[in-house]
Amino acid sequence: MAAQELAVDVGVVPACQALGVSRATFYRRQRPVPGHQQPRPTPARALSGSEREHILDVLSCPRFVDRSPAEVVATLLDEGEYLCSERTMYRVLGANQPVRERRNQREHPPYTKPELLATGPNQVWSWDVTKLLGPKKWTYFYLYVLLDIFSRYIVGWMVADRENSALAGRLIAETCHKQGVGPQVLTLHSDRGAPMTSKCTAQLLADLGVTRSLSRPQVSDDNPFSEAQFKTLKYHPGFPNRFGDLEAAITFCRSFFPWYNAEHRHAGIAMLTPDDVHHDRAKAVLEKRERVLPKRFARFGLTLHPVKTRLVDFRSPSRQGETGSQRERSFDLLGFTHHWGRSRKGRWVVNAKRPRPVSAALCGRSGTGADATATCRWRSSSGH
């Protein structure tokens, strides 16, 4: 060990600090490795093999087969017999068969959060209402926003001086007509606010053929895309502390939402603009980005691998289980194999296996396609 050789000249503490070795590790390495330990001797009061077999027969008999060891001990004591303690019975059971619930009980399936999956524009929209501060205290204007979760595109918005279901219904109907959404195609998700749960809104969605989806009760993060969009709005450098009147709020939104759709680079869709993803220009933009890399690497005499450098359709697997060559189940990047898996909370996450040996040649660069980066997983009360 290098630390031991250096400690002879400079001391233990400076040697450990110079090499980044813990002093506890240094002293532990100097201890002799213990040899084979002798088996622990059997206590004089331990049960014999025949006694253990008798206890196991008693626990497995029809009378006690569905009883816990605590009940068996108490029952035998009432009858004037004592075989062993409750803990000893558990040891005997553990040594001969798995210790588990000995009664037949119904096993409930694990709970899976309901999800909505959007694989294209105008399939799932999210909508919400936020308050904008008015000119005086306790005065507000209300901003209604409809957001496509696949592309993050703002499909419709409205500023009003009150919050009610009639205004929301008019906005939804006009936006569906503007986007050309047909019946039984769109799912509209929202939280459980008053305009969202009103009978007027429910009847309107039924007439339009739109499926209504609501957040789970008492769950605050079931409408994340709308909340994230509101944060982008209110953290914008040009967002004022208060609006002087309703016209001022409308004027600001008329300049903000075109910027958000056409210029804002969204991290959730591979730094593309919502307008590119919503109008099916994302693949062309990503391919254009890929063509820039060879020019940069050519300056250093490097080339990209023609097979490994490609767009990968790496969307999260649906619960129905899509199969076929249209979807990549895994891809290799910089020596890691990336694949989809479930987290402890049941969400789809990308896992990377341990790295494999990589050659000295330039590794290929794998990216994610437009459909892959824009595919969204969604939690709601309706689900699939």
Tab-separated table of C-alpha atoms in Angstrom:
chain	number	residue	atom	x	y	z
A	1	MET	CA	0.000	0.000	0.000
A	2	ALA	CA	1.492	3.353	-1.055
A	3	ALA	CA	0.222	5.088	2.072
A	4	GLN	CA	2.207	2.715	4.281
A	5	GLU	CA	5.442	3.427	2.424
A	6	LEU	CA	4.879	7.175	2.551
A	7	ALA	CA	3.884	7.102	6.234
A	8	VAL	CA	7.355	5.869	7.164
A	9	ASP	CA	8.868	9.159	5.937
A	10	VAL	CA	6.217	11.824	6.604
A	11	GLY	CA	3.866	10.266	9.114
A	12	VAL	CA	0.396	8.713	8.942
A	13	VAL	CA	-1.737	11.862	8.891
A	14	PRO	CA	0.164	13.720	6.113
A	15	ALA	CA	0.390	10.522	4.051
A	16	CYS	CA	-3.344	9.873	4.259
A	17	GLN	CA	-4.152	13.494	3.417
A	18	ALA	CA	-1.803	13.514	0.429
A	19	LEU	CA	-3.213	10.283	-1.033
A	20	GLY	CA	-6.848	10.869	-0.080
A	21	VAL	CA	-7.010	7.772	2.110
A	22	SER	CA	-9.016	7.593	5.298
A	23	ARG	CA	-6.992	6.899	8.409
A	24	ALA	CA	-9.501	4.246	9.410
A	25	THR	CA	-8.803	2.443	6.130
A	26	PHE	CA	-5.056	2.813	6.689
A	27	TYR	CA	-5.160	1.147	10.113
A	28	ARG	CA	-7.669	-1.495	9.033
A	29	ARG	CA	-5.374	-2.632	6.216
A	30	GLN	CA	-2.601	-3.224	8.756
A	31	ARG	CA	-4.639	-5.652	10.835
A	32	PRO	CA	-4.139	-9.345	10.144
A	33	VAL	CA	-6.872	-10.984	8.125
A	34	PRO	CA	-8.875	-13.253	10.428
A	35	GLY	CA	-8.776	-16.898	9.460
A	36	HIS	CA	-11.616	-19.358	9.374
A	37	GLN	CA	-13.742	-18.876	12.470
A	38	GLN	CA	-14.726	-21.842	14.533
A	39	PRO	CA	-18.441	-22.681	14.520
A	40	ARG	CA	-20.368	-21.425	17.476
A	41	PRO	CA	-20.807	-24.138	20.093
A	42	THR	CA	-24.304	-25.432	20.656
A	43	PRO	CA	-25.750	-24.326	24.026
A	44	ALA	CA	-26.502	-27.051	26.533
A	45	ARG	CA	-30.174	-26.020	26.686
A	46	ALA	CA	-30.673	-26.089	22.896
A	47	LEU	CA	-33.411	-28.287	21.492
A	48	SER	CA	-32.417	-31.617	20.050
A	49	GLY	CA	-33.183	-32.654	16.501
A	50	SER	CA	-36.120	-34.811	17.538
A	51	GLU	CA	-37.596	-31.972	19.598
A	52	ARG	CA	-37.345	-29.612	16.641
A	53	GLU	CA	-39.079	-32.154	14.424
A	54	HIS	CA	-41.870	-32.538	16.993
A	55	ILE	CA	-42.357	-28.757	17.183
A	56	LEU	CA	-42.510	-28.552	13.387
A	57	ASP	CA	-45.073	-31.394	13.301
A	58	VAL	CA	-47.211	-29.605	15.882
A	59	LEU	CA	-47.098	-26.316	13.946
A	60	SER	CA	-47.976	-28.119	10.703
A	61	CYS	CA	-50.813	-30.226	12.044
A	62	PRO	CA	-54.360	-29.370	10.857
A	63	ARG	CA	-55.171	-27.896	14.247
A	64	PHE	CA	-52.421	-25.228	14.205
A	65	VAL	CA	-51.623	-24.920	10.514
A	66	ASP	CA	-53.420	-21.557	10.258
A	67	ARG	CA	-52.382	-20.219	13.664
A	68	SER	CA	-49.538	-17.914	14.592
A	69	PRO	CA	-46.794	-19.154	16.970
A	70	ALA	CA	-48.100	-16.796	19.670
A	71	GLU	CA	-51.536	-18.456	19.508
A	72	VAL	CA	-49.968	-21.928	19.513
A	73	VAL	CA	-47.937	-21.183	22.659
A	74	ALA	CA	-50.972	-19.738	24.467
A	75	THR	CA	-53.216	-22.677	23.448
A	76	LEU	CA	-50.708	-25.268	24.610
A	77	LEU	CA	-50.172	-23.447	27.898
A	78	ASP	CA	-53.909	-23.545	28.539
A	79	GLU	CA	-53.737	-27.294	28.006
A	80	GLY	CA	-50.810	-27.686	30.419
A	81	GLU	CA	-48.091	-28.232	27.814
A	82	TYR	CA	-45.075	-26.103	26.918
A	83	LEU	CA	-42.889	-26.981	23.964
A	84	CYS	CA	-40.778	-23.852	23.519
A	85	SER	CA	-40.995	-20.082	23.350
A	86	GLU	CA	-42.646	-18.143	20.551
A	87	ARG	CA	-39.281	-16.970	19.213
A	88	THR	CA	-37.974	-20.537	19.089
A	89	MET	CA	-40.988	-21.549	17.025
A	90	TYR	CA	-40.132	-18.807	14.540
A	91	ARG	CA	-36.538	-20.095	14.408
A	92	VAL	CA	-37.736	-23.624	13.688
A	93	LEU	CA	-40.072	-22.396	10.966
A	94	GLY	CA	-37.362	-20.216	9.470
A	95	ALA	CA	-34.902	-23.100	9.338
A	96	ASN	CA	-37.309	-25.455	7.575
A	97	GLN	CA	-39.469	-23.219	5.350
A	98	PRO	CA	-39.984	-19.524	4.602
A	99	VAL	CA	-41.592	-17.652	7.439
A	100	ARG	CA	-44.579	-15.856	5.966
A	101	GLU	CA	-48.261	-15.325	6.533
A	102	ARG	CA	-49.547	-18.881	7.070
A	103	ARG	CA	-53.151	-17.975	6.282
A	104	ASN	CA	-54.470	-17.651	2.762
A	105	GLN	CA	-55.164	-13.969	2.179
A	106	ARG	CA	-56.133	-12.006	-0.881
A	107	GLU	CA	-53.247	-10.092	-2.411
A	108	HIS	CA	-54.246	-6.757	-3.842
A	109	PRO	CA	-52.430	-5.694	-7.027
A	110	PRO	CA	-49.939	-2.836	-6.610
A	111	TYR	CA	-51.460	0.578	-7.146
A	112	THR	CA	-50.470	2.234	-10.400
A	113	LYS	CA	-51.023	5.928	-10.873
A	114	PRO	CA	-53.470	6.606	-13.701
A	115	GLU	CA	-51.788	8.090	-16.739
A	116	LEU	CA	-52.653	9.742	-20.013
A	117	LEU	CA	-50.314	9.283	-22.970
A	118	ALA	CA	-49.992	11.817	-25.793
A	119	THR	CA	-48.180	10.615	-28.913
A	120	GLY	CA	-49.120	13.565	-31.125
A	121	PRO	CA	-50.598	17.068	-31.106
A	122	ASN	CA	-54.227	17.706	-30.134
A	123	GLN	CA	-54.587	14.437	-28.246
A	124	VAL	CA	-54.309	15.658	-24.641
A	125	TRP	CA	-54.749	19.250	-23.526
A	126	SER	CA	-54.265	20.700	-20.095
A	127	TRP	CA	-55.994	23.827	-18.900
A	128	ASP	CA	-56.003	25.955	-15.800
A	129	VAL	CA	-56.758	29.454	-14.538
A	130	THR	CA	-54.316	31.733	-12.723
A	131	LYS	CA	-54.708	35.114	-11.084
A	132	LEU	CA	-52.992	38.282	-12.288
A	133	LEU	CA	-52.657	41.106	-9.763
A	134	GLY	CA	-54.789	44.139	-10.551
A	135	PRO	CA	-54.104	47.822	-9.874
A	136	LYS	CA	-55.201	47.652	-6.227
A	137	LYS	CA	-55.087	45.192	-3.401
A	138	TRP	CA	-57.622	42.355	-3.658
A	139	THR	CA	-58.246	43.061	-7.327
A	140	TYR	CA	-57.374	40.352	-9.844
A	141	PHE	CA	-57.653	39.445	-13.491
A	142	TYR	CA	-58.040	35.814	-14.476
A	143	LEU	CA	-55.935	34.179	-17.190
A	144	TYR	CA	-57.345	31.028	-18.835
A	145	VAL	CA	-54.755	28.933	-20.719
A	146	LEU	CA	-55.155	25.765	-22.835
A	147	LEU	CA	-51.874	23.847	-23.316
A	148	ASP	CA	-51.081	20.869	-25.562
A	149	ILE	CA	-48.957	18.561	-23.410
A	150	PHE	CA	-47.291	16.834	-26.377
A	151	SER	CA	-45.809	19.991	-27.884
A	152	ARG	CA	-46.240	22.444	-24.945
A	153	TYR	CA	-48.014	24.665	-27.494
A	154	ILE	CA	-50.486	27.239	-26.160
A	155	VAL	CA	-53.564	26.463	-28.243
A	156	GLY	CA	-55.821	29.033	-26.586
A	157	TRP	CA	-55.872	31.713	-23.882
A	158	MET	CA	-58.147	34.421	-22.519
A	159	VAL	CA	-57.973	37.160	-19.871
A	160	ALA	CA	-61.179	38.041	-18.022
A	161	ASP	CA	-62.235	39.975	-14.953
A	162	ARG	CA	-63.935	36.973	-13.358
A	163	GLU	CA	-63.665	33.209	-13.159
A	164	ASN	CA	-66.667	31.145	-14.196
A	165	SER	CA	-67.517	28.111	-16.272
A	166	ALA	CA	-69.356	30.032	-19.005
A	167	LEU	CA	-66.219	31.911	-20.068
A	168	ALA	CA	-64.149	28.729	-19.874
A	169	GLY	CA	-66.678	26.873	-21.992
A	170	ARG	CA	-66.601	29.534	-24.680
A	171	LEU	CA	-62.792	29.420	-24.785
A	172	ILE	CA	-62.750	25.616	-25.056
A	173	ALA	CA	-65.340	25.546	-27.825
A	174	GLU	CA	-63.603	28.240	-29.883
A	175	THR	CA	-60.181	26.595	-29.440
A	176	CYS	CA	-61.459	23.184	-30.520
A	177	HIS	CA	-62.965	24.756	-33.633
A	178	LYS	CA	-59.758	26.693	-34.359
A	179	GLN	CA	-57.537	23.598	-34.006
A	180	GLY	CA	-59.917	21.409	-36.001
A	181	VAL	CA	-60.366	18.853	-33.218
A	182	GLY	CA	-62.951	16.224	-34.052
A	183	PRO	CA	-65.188	14.315	-31.642
A	184	GLN	CA	-63.767	11.491	-29.526
A	185	VAL	CA	-60.170	12.555	-30.201
A	186	LEU	CA	-59.212	15.010	-27.478
A	187	THR	CA	-58.805	14.477	-23.734
A	188	LEU	CA	-58.942	17.649	-21.637
A	189	HIS	CA	-57.196	17.446	-18.279
A	190	SER	CA	-57.495	19.916	-15.411
A	191	ASP	CA	-57.476	20.178	-11.655
A	192	ARG	CA	-60.633	20.198	-9.555
A	193	GLY	CA	-61.343	23.936	-9.560
A	194	ALA	CA	-64.868	25.269	-9.667
A	195	PRO	CA	-64.994	26.012	-13.427
A	196	MET	CA	-63.494	22.584	-14.219
A	197	THR	CA	-65.962	20.551	-12.186
A	198	SER	CA	-69.073	22.557	-12.998
A	199	LYS	CA	-72.035	20.953	-14.722
A	200	CYS	CA	-71.908	23.564	-17.493
A	201	THR	CA	-68.362	22.536	-18.468
A	202	ALA	CA	-69.198	18.838	-18.301
A	203	GLN	CA	-72.182	19.272	-20.621
A	204	LEU	CA	-70.139	21.336	-23.076
A	205	LEU	CA	-67.367	18.719	-23.240
A	206	ALA	CA	-69.962	16.005	-23.800
A	207	ASP	CA	-71.467	17.987	-26.689
A	208	LEU	CA	-68.024	18.519	-28.242
A	209	GLY	CA	-67.065	14.860	-27.833
A	210	VAL	CA	-64.136	15.734	-25.552
A	211	THR	CA	-63.159	13.378	-22.737
A	212	ARG	CA	-62.853	15.111	-19.383
A	213	SER	CA	-59.999	14.170	-17.054
A	214	LEU	CA	-59.614	15.530	-13.522
A	215	SER	CA	-56.769	15.406	-11.049
A	216	ARG	CA	-57.000	12.997	-8.173
A	217	PRO	CA	-58.520	14.487	-5.023
A	218	GLN	CA	-56.034	16.044	-2.601
A	219	VAL	CA	-53.155	15.633	-5.085
A	220	SER	CA	-51.363	18.871	-5.926
A	221	ASP	CA	-49.024	17.703	-8.710
A	222	ASP	CA	-51.474	16.095	-11.146
A	223	ASN	CA	-51.556	19.152	-13.417
A	224	PRO	CA	-47.820	19.863	-13.769
A	225	PHE	CA	-47.603	21.211	-17.318
A	226	SER	CA	-50.048	24.045	-16.744
A	227	GLU	CA	-48.381	24.960	-13.453
A	228	ALA	CA	-44.948	24.963	-15.092
A	229	GLN	CA	-46.220	27.180	-17.881
A	230	PHE	CA	-47.641	29.658	-15.367
A	231	LYS	CA	-44.228	29.792	-13.657
A	232	THR	CA	-42.583	30.563	-17.009
A	233	LEU	CA	-45.121	33.335	-17.481
A	234	LYS	CA	-44.700	34.945	-14.074
A	235	TYR	CA	-40.900	34.619	-14.017
A	236	HIS	CA	-40.553	36.286	-17.415
A	237	PRO	CA	-38.380	39.442	-17.177
A	238	GLY	CA	-41.156	41.560	-18.673
A	239	PHE	CA	-43.889	40.365	-16.306
A	240	PRO	CA	-45.050	43.356	-14.198
A	241	ASN	CA	-45.866	43.270	-10.522
A	242	ARG	CA	-49.376	44.563	-11.210
A	243	PHE	CA	-51.499	45.339	-14.241
A	244	GLY	CA	-53.146	48.735	-14.429
A	245	ASP	CA	-56.300	47.454	-16.106
A	246	LEU	CA	-57.696	44.557	-18.088
A	247	GLU	CA	-56.409	45.957	-21.376
A	248	ALA	CA	-52.850	46.051	-20.023
A	249	ALA	CA	-53.036	42.371	-19.072
A	250	ILE	CA	-54.361	41.440	-22.520
A	251	THR	CA	-51.624	43.488	-24.214
A	252	PHE	CA	-48.901	41.691	-22.265
A	253	CYS	CA	-50.346	38.255	-23.054
A	254	ARG	CA	-50.566	39.131	-26.763
A	255	SER	CA	-46.794	39.592	-26.801
A	256	PHE	CA	-45.898	36.786	-24.376
A	257	PHE	CA	-47.708	33.799	-25.905
A	258	PRO	CA	-46.355	34.258	-29.463
A	259	TRP	CA	-42.873	34.416	-27.930
A	260	TYR	CA	-43.575	31.293	-25.854
A	261	ASN	CA	-44.815	29.304	-28.852
A	262	ALA	CA	-42.340	30.455	-31.502
A	263	GLU	CA	-39.135	31.402	-29.664
A	264	HIS	CA	-39.034	29.793	-26.239
A	265	ARG	CA	-36.732	26.739	-26.152
A	266	HIS	CA	-38.354	24.127	-23.961
A	267	ALA	CA	-36.152	21.698	-22.019
A	268	GLY	CA	-38.853	19.020	-22.027
A	269	ILE	CA	-38.863	18.735	-25.831
A	270	ALA	CA	-35.112	18.687	-26.606
A	271	MET	CA	-34.776	22.484	-26.553
A	272	LEU	CA	-37.181	22.829	-29.463
A	273	THR	CA	-39.879	25.460	-29.713
A	274	PRO	CA	-43.491	24.384	-29.112
A	275	ASP	CA	-44.382	25.692	-32.562
A	276	ASP	CA	-41.896	23.324	-34.257
A	277	VAL	CA	-43.152	20.269	-32.381
A	278	HIS	CA	-46.829	21.122	-32.759
A	279	HIS	CA	-46.569	21.628	-36.531
A	280	ASP	CA	-44.373	18.568	-37.188
A	281	ARG	CA	-41.138	20.402	-37.914
A	282	ALA	CA	-39.183	18.917	-35.022
A	283	LYS	CA	-37.569	16.055	-36.958
A	284	ALA	CA	-36.245	18.392	-39.628
A	285	VAL	CA	-34.789	20.721	-36.984
A	286	LEU	CA	-33.048	17.854	-35.173
A	287	GLU	CA	-31.635	16.472	-38.402
A	288	LYS	CA	-30.285	19.932	-39.187
A	289	ARG	CA	-28.581	19.973	-35.800
A	290	GLU	CA	-27.025	16.588	-36.532
A	291	ARG	CA	-25.519	17.909	-39.747
A	292	VAL	CA	-23.681	20.614	-37.813
A	293	LEU	CA	-21.643	18.133	-35.728
A	294	PRO	CA	-19.516	16.633	-38.562
A	295	LYS	CA	-18.367	20.119	-39.555
A	296	ARG	CA	-17.195	20.794	-36.018
A	297	PHE	CA	-15.424	17.456	-35.596
A	298	ALA	CA	-13.787	17.744	-39.025
A	299	ARG	CA	-11.695	20.632	-37.674
A	300	PHE	CA	-9.988	18.149	-35.363
A	301	GLY	CA	-9.703	15.345	-37.885
A	302	LEU	CA	-12.550	13.319	-36.364
A	303	THR	CA	-15.558	11.747	-38.014
A	304	LEU	CA	-18.858	10.510	-36.656
A	305	HIS	CA	-19.800	6.865	-36.974
A	306	PRO	CA	-22.420	6.540	-39.753
A	307	VAL	CA	-24.432	3.906	-37.870
A	308	LYS	CA	-24.148	5.002	-34.252
A	309	THR	CA	-24.906	8.644	-34.999
A	310	ARG	CA	-28.624	8.531	-35.578
A	311	LEU	CA	-31.980	9.694	-34.262
A	312	VAL	CA	-33.455	7.208	-31.813
A	313	ASP	CA	-37.203	6.897	-31.236
A	314	PHE	CA	-36.878	6.256	-27.515
A	315	ARG	CA	-40.278	6.968	-26.051
A	316	SER	CA	-41.493	5.527	-22.768
A	317	PRO	CA	-43.351	2.213	-23.208
A	318	SER	CA	-47.127	2.465	-23.044
A	319	ARG	CA	-49.043	0.321	-20.632
A	320	GLN	CA	-50.553	-1.554	-23.555
A	321	GLY	CA	-47.013	-2.550	-24.551
A	322	GLU	CA	-46.116	-1.394	-28.042
A	323	THR	CA	-43.986	-3.830	-30.004
A	324	GLY	CA	-42.258	-3.833	-33.355
A	325	SER	CA	-39.392	-2.028	-34.976
A	326	GLN	CA	-40.990	1.402	-34.676
A	327	ARG	CA	-39.780	1.785	-31.109
A	328	GLU	CA	-36.292	1.420	-29.665
A	329	ARG	CA	-36.172	-0.512	-26.402
A	330	SER	CA	-32.557	0.462	-25.614
A	331	PHE	CA	-29.603	2.284	-27.101
A	332	ASP	CA	-25.866	2.517	-26.374
A	333	LEU	CA	-24.278	5.869	-25.603
A	334	LEU	CA	-20.688	6.407	-24.438
A	335	GLY	CA	-20.368	2.836	-23.239
A	336	PHE	CA	-23.681	2.782	-21.325
A	337	THR	CA	-26.756	0.835	-22.363
A	338	HIS	CA	-29.837	2.958	-21.686
A	339	HIS	CA	-33.200	1.274	-21.261
A	340	TRP	CA	-36.619	2.025	-19.811
A	341	GLY	CA	-37.574	0.879	-16.320
A	342	ARG	CA	-39.925	1.611	-13.458
A	343	SER	CA	-38.940	3.737	-10.485
A	344	ARG	CA	-39.971	2.956	-6.915
A	345	LYS	CA	-42.984	5.226	-7.406
A	346	GLY	CA	-44.020	3.395	-10.556
A	347	ARG	CA	-42.936	6.064	-13.022
A	348	TRP	CA	-41.119	5.366	-16.277
A	349	VAL	CA	-37.435	6.317	-15.977
A	350	VAL	CA	-34.357	5.782	-18.140
A	351	ASN	CA	-31.800	3.462	-16.526
A	352	ALA	CA	-28.181	2.996	-17.605
A	353	LYS	CA	-26.360	-0.290	-17.196
A	354	ARG	CA	-22.761	-0.346	-16.039
A	355	PRO	CA	-20.264	0.752	-18.688
A	356	ARG	CA	-18.595	-1.682	-20.979
A	357	PRO	CA	-15.053	-1.344	-22.336
A	358	VAL	CA	-14.898	1.384	-24.988
A	359	SER	CA	-12.345	1.408	-27.792
A	360	ALA	CA	-10.062	4.348	-28.440
A	361	ALA	CA	-12.072	5.323	-31.531
A	362	LEU	CA	-14.525	8.191	-31.364
A	363	CYS	CA	-17.804	7.008	-29.827
A	364	GLY	CA	-20.987	7.609	-31.773
A	365	ARG	CA	-23.475	10.122	-30.597
A	366	SER	CA	-27.045	8.932	-30.152
A	367	GLY	CA	-29.777	11.463	-29.837
A	368	THR	CA	-33.482	11.347	-29.237
A	369	GLY	CA	-35.981	11.962	-31.969
A	370	ALA	CA	-38.642	14.608	-32.006
A	371	ASP	CA	-41.366	12.098	-31.213
A	372	ALA	CA	-39.260	10.662	-28.426
A	373	THR	CA	-38.567	13.928	-26.653
A	374	ALA	CA	-42.064	15.276	-27.061
A	375	THR	CA	-43.883	12.194	-25.800
A	376	CYS	CA	-45.405	12.979	-22.429
A	377	ARG	CA	-46.475	10.823	-19.543
A	378	TRP	CA	-49.450	12.115	-17.633
A	379	ARG	CA	-51.217	11.362	-14.381
A	380	SER	CA	-54.908	12.002	-14.027
A	381	SER	CA	-58.020	10.640	-12.397
A	382	SER	CA	-59.349	9.038	-15.568
A	383	GLY	CA	-56.238	7.307	-16.935
A	384	HIS	CA	-56.356	4.477	-19.458
